[in-house]
PDB file of C-alpha atoms in Angstrom:
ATOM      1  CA  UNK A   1       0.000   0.000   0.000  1.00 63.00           C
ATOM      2  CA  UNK A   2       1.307   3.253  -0.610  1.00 66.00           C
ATOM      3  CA  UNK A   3       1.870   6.143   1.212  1.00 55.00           C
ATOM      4  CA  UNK A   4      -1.016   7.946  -0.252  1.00 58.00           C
ATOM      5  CA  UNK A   5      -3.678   4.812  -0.400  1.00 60.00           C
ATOM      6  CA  UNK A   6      -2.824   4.695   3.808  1.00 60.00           C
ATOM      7  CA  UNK A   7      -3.420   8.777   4.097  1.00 52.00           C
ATOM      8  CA  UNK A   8      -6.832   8.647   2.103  1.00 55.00           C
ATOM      9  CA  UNK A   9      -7.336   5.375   4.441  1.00 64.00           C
ATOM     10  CA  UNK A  10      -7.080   6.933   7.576  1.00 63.00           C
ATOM     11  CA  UNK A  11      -8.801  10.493   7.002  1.00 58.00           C
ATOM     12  CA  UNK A  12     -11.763   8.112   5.683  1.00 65.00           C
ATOM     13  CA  UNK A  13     -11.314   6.754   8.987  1.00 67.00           C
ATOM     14  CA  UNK A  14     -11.537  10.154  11.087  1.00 67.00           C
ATOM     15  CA  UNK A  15     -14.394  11.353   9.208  1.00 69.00           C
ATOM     16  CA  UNK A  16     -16.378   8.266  10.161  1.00 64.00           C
ATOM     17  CA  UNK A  17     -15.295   8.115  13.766  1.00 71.00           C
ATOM     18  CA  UNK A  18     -16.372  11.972  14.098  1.00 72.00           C
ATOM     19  CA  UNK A  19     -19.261  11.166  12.545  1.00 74.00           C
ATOM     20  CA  UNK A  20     -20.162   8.703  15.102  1.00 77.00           C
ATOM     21  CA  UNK A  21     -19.116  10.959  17.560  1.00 80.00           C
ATOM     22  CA  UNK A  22     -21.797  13.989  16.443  1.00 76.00           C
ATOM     23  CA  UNK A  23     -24.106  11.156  16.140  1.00 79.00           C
ATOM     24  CA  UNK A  24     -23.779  10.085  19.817  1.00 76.00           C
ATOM     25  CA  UNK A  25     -23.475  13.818  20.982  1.00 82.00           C
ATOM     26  CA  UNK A  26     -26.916  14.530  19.229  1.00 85.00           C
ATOM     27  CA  UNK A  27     -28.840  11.520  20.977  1.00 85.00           C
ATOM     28  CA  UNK A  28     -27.318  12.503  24.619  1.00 84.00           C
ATOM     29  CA  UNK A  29     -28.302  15.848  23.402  1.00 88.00           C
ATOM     30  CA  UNK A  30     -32.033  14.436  23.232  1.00 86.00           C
ATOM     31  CA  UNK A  31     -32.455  12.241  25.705  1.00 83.00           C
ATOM     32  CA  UNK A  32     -30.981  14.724  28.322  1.00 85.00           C
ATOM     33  CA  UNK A  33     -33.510  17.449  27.088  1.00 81.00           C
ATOM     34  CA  UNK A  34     -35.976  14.994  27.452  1.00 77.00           C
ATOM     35  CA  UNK A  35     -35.172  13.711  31.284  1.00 77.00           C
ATOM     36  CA  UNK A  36     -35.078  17.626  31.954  1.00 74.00           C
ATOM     37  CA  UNK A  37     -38.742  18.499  30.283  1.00 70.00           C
ATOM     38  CA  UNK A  38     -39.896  15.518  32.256  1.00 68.00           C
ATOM     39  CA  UNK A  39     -38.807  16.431  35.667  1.00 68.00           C
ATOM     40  CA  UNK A  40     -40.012  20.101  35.364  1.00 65.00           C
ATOM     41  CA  UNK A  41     -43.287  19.095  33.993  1.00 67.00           C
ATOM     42  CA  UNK A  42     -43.698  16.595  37.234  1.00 71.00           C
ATOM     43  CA  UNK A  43     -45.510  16.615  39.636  1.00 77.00           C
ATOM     44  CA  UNK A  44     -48.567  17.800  38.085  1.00 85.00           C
ATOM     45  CA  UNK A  45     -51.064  19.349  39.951  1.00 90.00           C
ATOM     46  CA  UNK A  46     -54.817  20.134  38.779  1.00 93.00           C
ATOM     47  CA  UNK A  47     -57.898  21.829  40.769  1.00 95.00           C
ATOM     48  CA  UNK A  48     -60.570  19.566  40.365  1.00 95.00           C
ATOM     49  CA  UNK A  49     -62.808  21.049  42.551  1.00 97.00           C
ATOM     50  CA  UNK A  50     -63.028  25.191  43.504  1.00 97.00           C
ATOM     51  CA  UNK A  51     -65.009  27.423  45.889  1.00 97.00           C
ATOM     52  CA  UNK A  52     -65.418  30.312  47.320  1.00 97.00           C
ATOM     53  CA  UNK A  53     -67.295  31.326  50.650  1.00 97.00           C
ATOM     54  CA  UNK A  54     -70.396  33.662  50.241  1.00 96.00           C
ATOM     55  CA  UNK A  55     -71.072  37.009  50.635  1.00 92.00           C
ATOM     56  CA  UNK A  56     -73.730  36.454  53.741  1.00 94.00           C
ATOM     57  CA  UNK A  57     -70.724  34.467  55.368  1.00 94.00           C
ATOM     58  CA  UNK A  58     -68.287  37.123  57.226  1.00 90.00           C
ATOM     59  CA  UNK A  59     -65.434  36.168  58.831  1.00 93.00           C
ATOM     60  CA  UNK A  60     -63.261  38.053  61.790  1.00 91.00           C
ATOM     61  CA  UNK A  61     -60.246  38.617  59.185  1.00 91.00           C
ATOM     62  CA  UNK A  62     -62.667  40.380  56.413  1.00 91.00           C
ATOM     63  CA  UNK A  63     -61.048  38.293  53.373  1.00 92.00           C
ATOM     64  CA  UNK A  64     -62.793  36.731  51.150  1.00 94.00           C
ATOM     65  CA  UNK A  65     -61.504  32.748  51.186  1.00 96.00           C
ATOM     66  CA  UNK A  66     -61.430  30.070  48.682  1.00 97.00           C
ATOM     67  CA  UNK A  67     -61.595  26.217  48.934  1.00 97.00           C
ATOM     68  CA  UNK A  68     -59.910  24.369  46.230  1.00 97.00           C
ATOM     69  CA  UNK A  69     -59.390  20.191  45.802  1.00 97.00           C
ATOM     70  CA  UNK A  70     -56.318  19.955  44.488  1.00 96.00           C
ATOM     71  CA  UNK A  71     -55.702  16.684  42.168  1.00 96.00           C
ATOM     72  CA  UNK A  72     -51.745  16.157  42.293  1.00 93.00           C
ATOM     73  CA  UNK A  73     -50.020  13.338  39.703  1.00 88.00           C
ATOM     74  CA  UNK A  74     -46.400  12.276  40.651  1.00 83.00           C
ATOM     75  CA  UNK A  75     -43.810  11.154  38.246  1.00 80.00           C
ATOM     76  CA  UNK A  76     -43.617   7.516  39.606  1.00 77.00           C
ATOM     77  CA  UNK A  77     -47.797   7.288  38.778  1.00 80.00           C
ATOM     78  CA  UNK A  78     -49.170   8.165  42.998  1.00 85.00           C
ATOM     79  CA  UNK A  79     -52.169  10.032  42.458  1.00 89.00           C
ATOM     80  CA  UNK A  80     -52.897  12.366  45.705  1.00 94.00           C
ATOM     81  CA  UNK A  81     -55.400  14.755  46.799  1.00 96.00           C
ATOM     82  CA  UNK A  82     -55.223  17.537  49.317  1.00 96.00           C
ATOM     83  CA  UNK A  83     -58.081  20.061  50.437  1.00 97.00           C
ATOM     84  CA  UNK A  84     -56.790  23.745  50.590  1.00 97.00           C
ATOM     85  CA  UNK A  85     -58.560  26.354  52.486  1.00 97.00           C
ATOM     86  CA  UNK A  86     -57.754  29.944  52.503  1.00 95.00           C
ATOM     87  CA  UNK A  87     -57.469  33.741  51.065  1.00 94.00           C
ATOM     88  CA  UNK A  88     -55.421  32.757  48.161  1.00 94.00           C
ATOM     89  CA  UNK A  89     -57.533  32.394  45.229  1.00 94.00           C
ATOM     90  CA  UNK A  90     -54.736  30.332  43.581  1.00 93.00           C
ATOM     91  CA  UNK A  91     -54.930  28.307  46.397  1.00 93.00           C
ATOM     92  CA  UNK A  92     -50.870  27.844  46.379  1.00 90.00           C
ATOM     93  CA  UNK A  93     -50.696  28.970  50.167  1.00 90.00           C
ATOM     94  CA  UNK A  94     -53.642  28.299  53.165  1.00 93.00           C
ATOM     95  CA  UNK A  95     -54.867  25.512  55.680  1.00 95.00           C
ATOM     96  CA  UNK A  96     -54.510  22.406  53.583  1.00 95.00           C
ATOM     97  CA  UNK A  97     -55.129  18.722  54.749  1.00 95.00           C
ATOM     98  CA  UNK A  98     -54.307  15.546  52.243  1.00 96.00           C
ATOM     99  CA  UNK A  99     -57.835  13.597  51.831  1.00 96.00           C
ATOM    100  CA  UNK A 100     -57.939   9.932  50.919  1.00 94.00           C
ATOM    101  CA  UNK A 101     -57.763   9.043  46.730  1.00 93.00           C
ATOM    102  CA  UNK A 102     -61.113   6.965  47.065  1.00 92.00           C
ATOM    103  CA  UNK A 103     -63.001   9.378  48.268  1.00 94.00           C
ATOM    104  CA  UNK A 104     -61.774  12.762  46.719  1.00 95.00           C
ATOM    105  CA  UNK A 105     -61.358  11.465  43.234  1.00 92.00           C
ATOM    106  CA  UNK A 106     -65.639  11.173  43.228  1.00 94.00           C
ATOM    107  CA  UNK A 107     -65.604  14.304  43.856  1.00 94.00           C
ATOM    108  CA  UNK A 108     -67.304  17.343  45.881  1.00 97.00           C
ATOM    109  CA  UNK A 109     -70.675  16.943  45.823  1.00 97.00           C
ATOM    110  CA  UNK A 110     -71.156  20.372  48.386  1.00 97.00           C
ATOM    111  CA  UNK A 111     -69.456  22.556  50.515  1.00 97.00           C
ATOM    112  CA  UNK A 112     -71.256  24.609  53.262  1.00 98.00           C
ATOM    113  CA  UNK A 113     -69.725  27.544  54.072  1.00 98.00           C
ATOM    114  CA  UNK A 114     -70.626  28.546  58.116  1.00 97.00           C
ATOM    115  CA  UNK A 115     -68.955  31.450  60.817  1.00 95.00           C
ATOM    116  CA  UNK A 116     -67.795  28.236  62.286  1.00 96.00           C
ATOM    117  CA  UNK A 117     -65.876  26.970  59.196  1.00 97.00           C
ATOM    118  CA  UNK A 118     -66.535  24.786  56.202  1.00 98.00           C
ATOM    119  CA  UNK A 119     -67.554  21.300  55.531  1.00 98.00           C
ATOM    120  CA  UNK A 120     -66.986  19.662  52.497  1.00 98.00           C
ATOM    121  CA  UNK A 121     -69.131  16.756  51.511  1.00 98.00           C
ATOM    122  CA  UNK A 122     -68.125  14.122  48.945  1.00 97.00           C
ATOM    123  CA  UNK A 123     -69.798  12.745  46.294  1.00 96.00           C
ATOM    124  CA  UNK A 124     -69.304   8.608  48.169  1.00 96.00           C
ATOM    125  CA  UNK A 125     -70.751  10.651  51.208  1.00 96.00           C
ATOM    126  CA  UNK A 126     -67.449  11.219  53.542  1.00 96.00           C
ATOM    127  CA  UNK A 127     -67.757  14.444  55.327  1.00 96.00           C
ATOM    128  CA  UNK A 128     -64.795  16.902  56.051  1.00 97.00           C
ATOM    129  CA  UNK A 129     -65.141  20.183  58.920  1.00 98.00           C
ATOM    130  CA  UNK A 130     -62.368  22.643  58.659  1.00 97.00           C
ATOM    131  CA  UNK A 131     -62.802  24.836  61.161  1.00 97.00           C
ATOM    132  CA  UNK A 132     -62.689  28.814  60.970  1.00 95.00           C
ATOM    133  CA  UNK A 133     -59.839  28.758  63.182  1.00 94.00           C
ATOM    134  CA  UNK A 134     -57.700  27.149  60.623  1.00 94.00           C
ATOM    135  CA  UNK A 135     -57.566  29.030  57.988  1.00 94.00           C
ATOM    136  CA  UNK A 136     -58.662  32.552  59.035  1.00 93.00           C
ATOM    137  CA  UNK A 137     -56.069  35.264  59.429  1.00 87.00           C
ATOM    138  CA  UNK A 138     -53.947  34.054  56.410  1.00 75.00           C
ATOM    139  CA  UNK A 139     -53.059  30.683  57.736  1.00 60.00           C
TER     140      UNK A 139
END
């Protein structure tokens, strides 16, 4: 083999092992874009059920307060619940308390809004007080 058959021989061989090497850099490039999109989009959280106290109901603080189920989906497939009560209406900050899958994911069938505080009635009939206490005063 001659001297220029081994030179055309080995820059064949560079170009194909860069090649490989832009190849490999692409599908890291993808599949680390992809475990990043997937752990910012999880958890998921979704209100499935919202509320708001009425007008005839005053309260001590003189905010107007919100009740929100909150449905939340976790990347390894958990699906929880948890009742928030307070003056956010986004319902990102209050008195929260997690309620059982089997009965929250039926839904809210009612929530009665008293001075005393709220209960929230399910749709499989499970009852839930949260008392004025809680969740007045920004808590």
């Amino acid at each position: 083999m001659t001297v220029s058959e081994r030179a055309g021989r080995t820059a064949r061989t560079r170009r194909a092992s860069g090649m490989w090497r832009v190849l490999a850099g692409v599908v890291a490039g993808v599949l680390s874009c992809g475990a990043v999109l997937t752990v910012l989009w999880w958890p998921r959280t979704e209100v499935a059920y919202r509320g708001t106290a009425p007008s005839s109901v005053a309260y001590e603080d003189g905010s107007p307060h919100f009740l929100g189920l909150v449905h939340i989906h976790t990347l390894s497939g958990r699906h929880s619940y948890r009742l928030v009560v307070g003056r956010d209406p986004g319902l990102a900050y209050g008195h929260w308390l997690d309620v059982d899958a089997a009965p929250a994911s039926a839904g809210v069938e009612s929530a009665t809004w008293t001075e005393s505080g709220v209960r929230v009635r399910f749709a499989t009939g499970h009852e839930v007080f949260v008392p004025a206490r809680s969740f007045l005063h920004g808590r």
